[in-house]
Tab-separated table of C-alpha atoms in Angstrom:
chain	number	residue	atom	x	y	z
A	27	MET	CA	10.984	-3.962	-42.429
A	28	LEU	CA	8.249	-4.022	-39.584
A	29	LYS	CA	9.505	-4.121	-36.374
A	30	SER	CA	7.461	-6.618	-33.607
A	31	ARG	CA	6.248	-5.501	-30.595
A	32	LYS	CA	9.182	-6.884	-28.707
A	33	GLU	CA	11.590	-4.691	-30.901
A	34	LEU	CA	9.460	-1.536	-30.128
A	35	ASP	CA	9.506	-1.969	-26.608
A	36	ALA	CA	13.218	-2.340	-26.804
A	37	GLU	CA	13.328	1.212	-28.502
A	38	LEU	CA	10.918	3.126	-27.212
A	39	GLY	CA	10.916	5.451	-24.063
A	40	GLY	CA	8.693	4.971	-21.137
A	41	ALA	CA	6.145	7.552	-22.347
A	42	ALA	CA	6.064	6.173	-26.133
A	43	ARG	CA	5.488	2.605	-24.739
A	44	ALA	CA	2.977	3.789	-22.467
A	45	TRP	CA	0.966	5.131	-25.325
A	46	LEU	CA	1.567	2.098	-27.285
A	47	ASP	CA	0.029	0.058	-24.492
A	48	GLU	CA	-2.905	2.183	-24.360
A	49	ALA	CA	-3.516	2.362	-27.922
A	50	LEU	CA	-3.013	-1.590	-28.443
A	51	ALA	CA	-5.553	-1.940	-25.663
A	52	GLU	CA	-8.017	0.155	-27.271
A	53	ALA	CA	-7.622	-1.698	-30.460
A	54	ALA	CA	-8.064	-5.111	-28.802
A	55	HIS	CA	-10.806	-4.185	-26.814
A	56	ASP	CA	-12.933	-3.067	-30.319
A	57	ALA	CA	-12.031	-6.048	-31.690
A	58	ALA	CA	-13.457	-8.286	-28.686
A	59	ARG	CA	-16.501	-5.761	-28.639
A	60	THR	CA	-17.244	-6.327	-32.080
A	61	THR	CA	-16.861	-10.230	-32.184
A	62	THR	CA	-19.499	-12.645	-31.019
A	63	ALA	CA	-19.073	-15.446	-28.314
A	64	SER	CA	-18.721	-17.917	-31.846
A	65	GLY	CA	-15.854	-15.587	-32.999
A	66	THR	CA	-18.017	-14.133	-35.901
A	67	PRO	CA	-17.519	-10.597	-36.605
A	68	HIS	CA	-20.815	-8.524	-35.409
A	69	PRO	CA	-22.105	-5.965	-38.345
A	70	GLU	CA	-20.915	-2.802	-37.733
A	71	ALA	CA	-23.417	-0.373	-37.012
A	72	SER	CA	-22.097	2.400	-39.330
A	73	PRO	CA	-19.455	1.992	-41.826
A	74	TYR	CA	-18.777	5.755	-41.020
A	75	ALA	CA	-18.369	5.177	-37.136
A	76	SER	CA	-14.903	5.309	-36.434
A	77	PRO	CA	-13.462	3.406	-33.016
A	78	PRO	CA	-10.824	5.512	-30.598
A	79	TRP	CA	-8.180	3.090	-31.925
A	80	GLU	CA	-8.253	4.849	-35.704
A	81	LEU	CA	-7.323	8.178	-33.750
A	82	ARG	CA	-4.301	6.493	-32.313
A	83	TYR	CA	-3.436	5.338	-35.872
A	84	ALA	CA	-3.375	8.800	-37.244
A	85	ALA	CA	-1.146	9.844	-34.200
A	86	ALA	CA	1.494	7.048	-34.235
A	87	GLY	CA	4.107	8.635	-35.620
A	88	ARG	CA	4.088	11.839	-32.950
A	89	HIS	CA	4.227	9.537	-30.007
A	90	CYS	CA	6.443	6.699	-31.335
A	91	GLY	CA	8.503	8.563	-33.675
A	92	GLN	CA	8.127	8.780	-37.621
A	93	GLU	CA	10.815	5.870	-37.929
A	94	ASN	CA	8.324	3.428	-35.604
A	95	ALA	CA	5.123	4.617	-37.296
A	96	ASP	CA	4.690	1.841	-39.795
A	97	SER	CA	5.250	-0.725	-37.547
A	98	VAL	CA	2.903	0.720	-34.687
A	99	ARG	CA	0.175	1.276	-37.230
A	100	SER	CA	0.633	-2.146	-38.222
A	101	LEU	CA	0.137	-3.495	-34.819
A	102	LEU	CA	-3.185	-1.698	-34.103
A	103	LEU	CA	-4.442	-2.805	-37.527
A	104	VAL	CA	-3.800	-6.183	-36.506
A	105	GLU	CA	-4.698	-6.200	-32.767
A	106	ALA	CA	-7.963	-4.592	-33.880
A	107	ARG	CA	-8.713	-7.124	-36.295
A	108	ALA	CA	-9.337	-4.209	-38.940
A	109	PRO	CA	-12.370	-4.683	-40.997
A	110	LEU	CA	-12.672	-3.781	-44.449
A	111	SER	CA	-14.382	-0.588	-43.590
A	112	SER	CA	-11.814	0.574	-40.823
A	113	VAL	CA	-8.890	-0.337	-43.754
A	114	THR	CA	-10.634	1.757	-46.297
A	115	ARG	CA	-11.723	4.933	-44.055
A	116	LEU	CA	-8.141	4.877	-42.914
A	117	TYR	CA	-6.620	4.558	-46.310
A	118	GLU	CA	-9.016	7.225	-47.930
A	119	GLN	CA	-8.890	9.635	-45.125
A	120	GLY	CA	-4.987	8.885	-44.370
A	121	ALA	CA	-1.499	10.846	-45.502
A	122	ALA	CA	0.618	9.145	-47.686
A	123	ALA	CA	2.404	7.530	-44.717
A	124	GLU	CA	-0.802	6.367	-43.470
A	125	ARG	CA	-1.969	4.509	-46.570
A	126	ARG	CA	1.462	3.154	-46.911
A	127	ALA	CA	1.011	1.384	-43.317
A	128	VAL	CA	-2.295	-0.265	-44.577
A	129	LEU	CA	-1.247	-1.489	-47.593
A	130	LEU	CA	1.883	-3.160	-45.645
A	131	THR	CA	-0.491	-4.757	-43.353
A	132	LEU	CA	-3.079	-6.199	-45.399
A	133	HIS	CA	-1.724	-9.722	-45.758
A	134	ARG	CA	-2.018	-9.806	-41.962
A	135	LEU	CA	-5.453	-9.368	-42.215
A	136	ASP	CA	-8.450	-11.579	-42.692
A	137	LEU	CA	-9.841	-9.710	-45.680
A	138	GLY	CA	-9.540	-12.338	-48.798
A	139	ASP	CA	-9.417	-10.134	-52.037
A	140	THR	CA	-11.673	-7.364	-50.678
A	141	ALA	CA	-8.930	-4.800	-50.258
A	142	LEU	CA	-7.607	-5.210	-53.983
A	143	PRO	CA	-9.239	-1.646	-54.466
A	144	LEU	CA	-6.906	-0.194	-52.483
A	145	VAL	CA	-3.703	-1.933	-53.981
A	146	GLU	CA	-5.269	-0.899	-57.302
A	147	ASP	CA	-5.439	2.719	-56.263
A	148	ALA	CA	-1.828	2.867	-55.009
A	149	LEU	CA	-0.505	1.352	-58.402
A	150	ARG	CA	-2.183	4.315	-59.960
A	151	ALA	CA	-0.443	7.035	-58.116
A	152	ASN	CA	2.898	8.157	-58.780
A	153	ASP	CA	3.881	8.095	-55.261
A	154	THR	CA	6.923	5.269	-55.247
A	155	ARG	CA	6.297	4.884	-51.374
A	156	LEU	CA	2.834	3.511	-52.193
A	157	VAL	CA	3.554	1.813	-54.963
A	158	ALA	CA	6.281	-0.138	-52.869
A	159	ALA	CA	4.300	-0.977	-50.329
A	160	ALA	CA	1.608	-2.053	-52.826
A	161	VAL	CA	3.479	-4.825	-54.449
A	162	GLY	CA	4.036	-6.591	-51.002
A	163	PRO	CA	2.385	-10.292	-49.955
A	164	TYR	CA	-1.167	-9.035	-50.392
A	165	ALA	CA	-0.797	-7.953	-53.881
A	166	ALA	CA	1.251	-11.212	-54.614
A	167	ASP	CA	-1.592	-13.246	-53.442
A	168	HIS	CA	-4.638	-11.351	-55.004
A	169	LEU	CA	-3.605	-9.680	-58.134
A	170	ASP	CA	-4.770	-11.784	-61.168
A	171	PRO	CA	-1.959	-12.426	-63.945
A	172	HIS	CA	-2.862	-9.213	-65.976
A	173	ALA	CA	-2.764	-6.840	-63.180
A	174	TRP	CA	0.257	-8.498	-61.588
A	175	ARG	CA	2.156	-7.969	-64.662
A	176	HIS	CA	1.677	-3.888	-64.930
A	177	ALA	CA	2.233	-3.912	-61.289
A	178	VAL	CA	5.699	-5.086	-62.342
A	179	LEU	CA	5.877	-2.547	-65.336
A	180	LYS	CA	4.959	0.281	-62.744
A	181	CYS	CA	7.603	-0.466	-60.480
A	182	LEU	CA	10.015	-0.385	-63.579
A	183	PHE	CA	8.709	2.665	-64.703
A	184	THR	CA	8.618	4.722	-61.725
A	185	GLU	CA	11.985	3.082	-60.598
A	186	VAL	CA	10.561	1.414	-57.487
A	187	PRO	CA	13.306	-1.542	-57.405
A	188	VAL	CA	11.795	-4.786	-57.890
A	189	ALA	CA	13.067	-6.226	-54.702
A	190	ALA	CA	9.846	-4.689	-53.255
A	191	VAL	CA	7.772	-7.275	-55.536
A	192	ALA	CA	6.787	-10.043	-53.299
A	193	ARG	CA	6.960	-13.364	-54.804
A	194	LEU	CA	8.428	-12.137	-57.858
A	195	ASP	CA	10.533	-15.325	-58.111
A	196	ASP	CA	7.703	-17.437	-58.272
A	197	ARG	CA	5.282	-15.322	-60.285
A	198	ALA	CA	7.341	-14.297	-62.991
A	199	ARG	CA	9.237	-17.559	-63.938
A	200	GLY	CA	8.433	-18.647	-67.168
A	201	ASP	CA	5.914	-16.020	-67.706
A	202	SER	CA	6.271	-15.531	-71.616
A	203	GLU	CA	3.680	-12.747	-71.527
A	204	LEU	CA	5.810	-10.681	-69.242
A	205	ALA	CA	8.605	-11.340	-71.056
A	206	ARG	CA	6.710	-9.779	-74.231
A	207	MET	CA	5.388	-6.869	-72.193
A	208	LEU	CA	9.109	-6.382	-70.688
A	209	GLY	CA	10.711	-6.169	-74.374
A	210	ASP	CA	8.269	-3.754	-75.600
A	211	PHE	CA	8.892	-1.713	-72.490
A	212	ALA	CA	12.622	-1.777	-73.224
A	213	ASP	CA	11.929	-1.218	-77.058
A	214	GLU	CA	9.956	2.230	-76.258
A	215	ARG	CA	12.518	3.366	-73.881
A	216	THR	CA	15.367	2.838	-76.127
A	217	ALA	CA	13.824	4.502	-79.502
A	218	ALA	CA	12.719	7.225	-77.045
A	219	GLY	CA	16.482	8.032	-76.263
A	220	ARG	CA	16.037	6.802	-72.599
A	221	ALA	CA	18.141	4.302	-70.531
A	222	VAL	CA	16.417	0.889	-69.902
A	223	PRO	CA	16.150	0.218	-66.151
A	224	GLU	CA	18.608	-2.294	-64.688
A	225	ASP	CA	15.963	-4.126	-62.814
A	226	LEU	CA	14.475	-5.171	-66.143
A	227	ARG	CA	17.560	-7.949	-66.511
A	228	THR	CA	16.415	-9.084	-63.218
A	229	VAL	CA	12.926	-9.696	-63.990
A	230	LEU	CA	13.469	-10.419	-67.815
A	231	ALA	CA	16.181	-13.525	-66.642
A	232	LEU	CA	13.260	-15.022	-64.598
A	233	THR	CA	10.737	-14.906	-67.438
A	234	ALA	CA	13.597	-16.805	-69.760
A	235	LEU	CA	13.711	-19.761	-67.630
A	236	THR	CA	10.947	-21.283	-69.510
A	237	ALA	CA	10.454	-18.927	-72.195
A	238	LEU	CA	13.734	-19.308	-73.589
A	239	THR	CA	12.828	-23.134	-74.370
A	240	ALA	CA	9.653	-22.299	-75.256
A	241	PRO	CA	9.085	-19.182	-76.555
A	242	ALA	CA	5.399	-18.421	-77.407
A	243	ASP	CA	5.647	-14.858	-78.819
A	244	GLY	CA	9.590	-14.410	-79.779
A	245	GLY	CA	9.978	-11.901	-77.051
A	246	ALA	CA	12.508	-14.023	-75.270
A	247	HIS	CA	14.859	-13.497	-78.407
A	248	ARG	CA	15.287	-9.673	-78.233
A	249	ALA	CA	18.845	-8.166	-76.992
A	250	THR	CA	19.361	-7.867	-73.803
A	251	PRO	CA	18.921	-4.030	-73.211
A	252	THR	CA	21.505	-2.030	-71.963
A	253	ALA	CA	21.524	-1.252	-67.949
A	254	ALA	CA	20.591	1.956	-66.449
A	255	PRO	CA	22.585	3.559	-63.834
A	256	ALA	CA	21.021	2.567	-60.401
A	257	ALA	CA	18.094	5.128	-59.495
A	258	PRO	CA	18.143	7.315	-56.403
A	259	ALA	CA	16.058	5.457	-53.408
A	260	PRO	CA	12.934	7.457	-53.231
A	261	THR	CA	12.884	9.794	-50.087
A	262	GLU	CA	10.736	8.388	-46.944
A	263	GLU	CA	8.558	10.870	-45.861
A	264	SER	CA	6.124	10.337	-43.042
């Protein structure tokens, strides 16, 4: 859960608050510098030029504590009105924690669907922190049905709790194709002698709300898979 500026101010010490004030001021200055009087962004001089606030982004954990790093980095991205070039650069050049903060903030930036390649890259990874961050509100808004279904399966395969999937109830409800894919996944796990993830029940129940009444492919009539023991939560590391 990302913290607000008010929450951070209440938790940070004096030196950390002063650092955050300066960092956000730099981000706001850059946003103002790159915006015309009409409110439209200026074309950037170079996609490789890094503004000062991006250096602050990398140092957030060191100055404000690793437990606050995601929130501080998110505030910087929003304050800077980070363009796609900055977001891409911070993601591609950053460590896992820096990439995660980018993914957690995409829905708060005015990027349309242009940042989808970053989400797709994270979903190809096996780092559960990145996978969990990639299936947030931005993915729910912009991933097409095929890619979104595979994102859900990626969560099940890597044991990322499906609670991390934004708008799961909305997008999974009545999705007979997702029900078929879940059934195939459960069959493959069972045939291999592996337990089926408990979270599969949750998603399958959502698809069954419509699929049971009008099963387009018969997937809704599969036997309910055996629940697996709860997976340990992934270790957070910054």
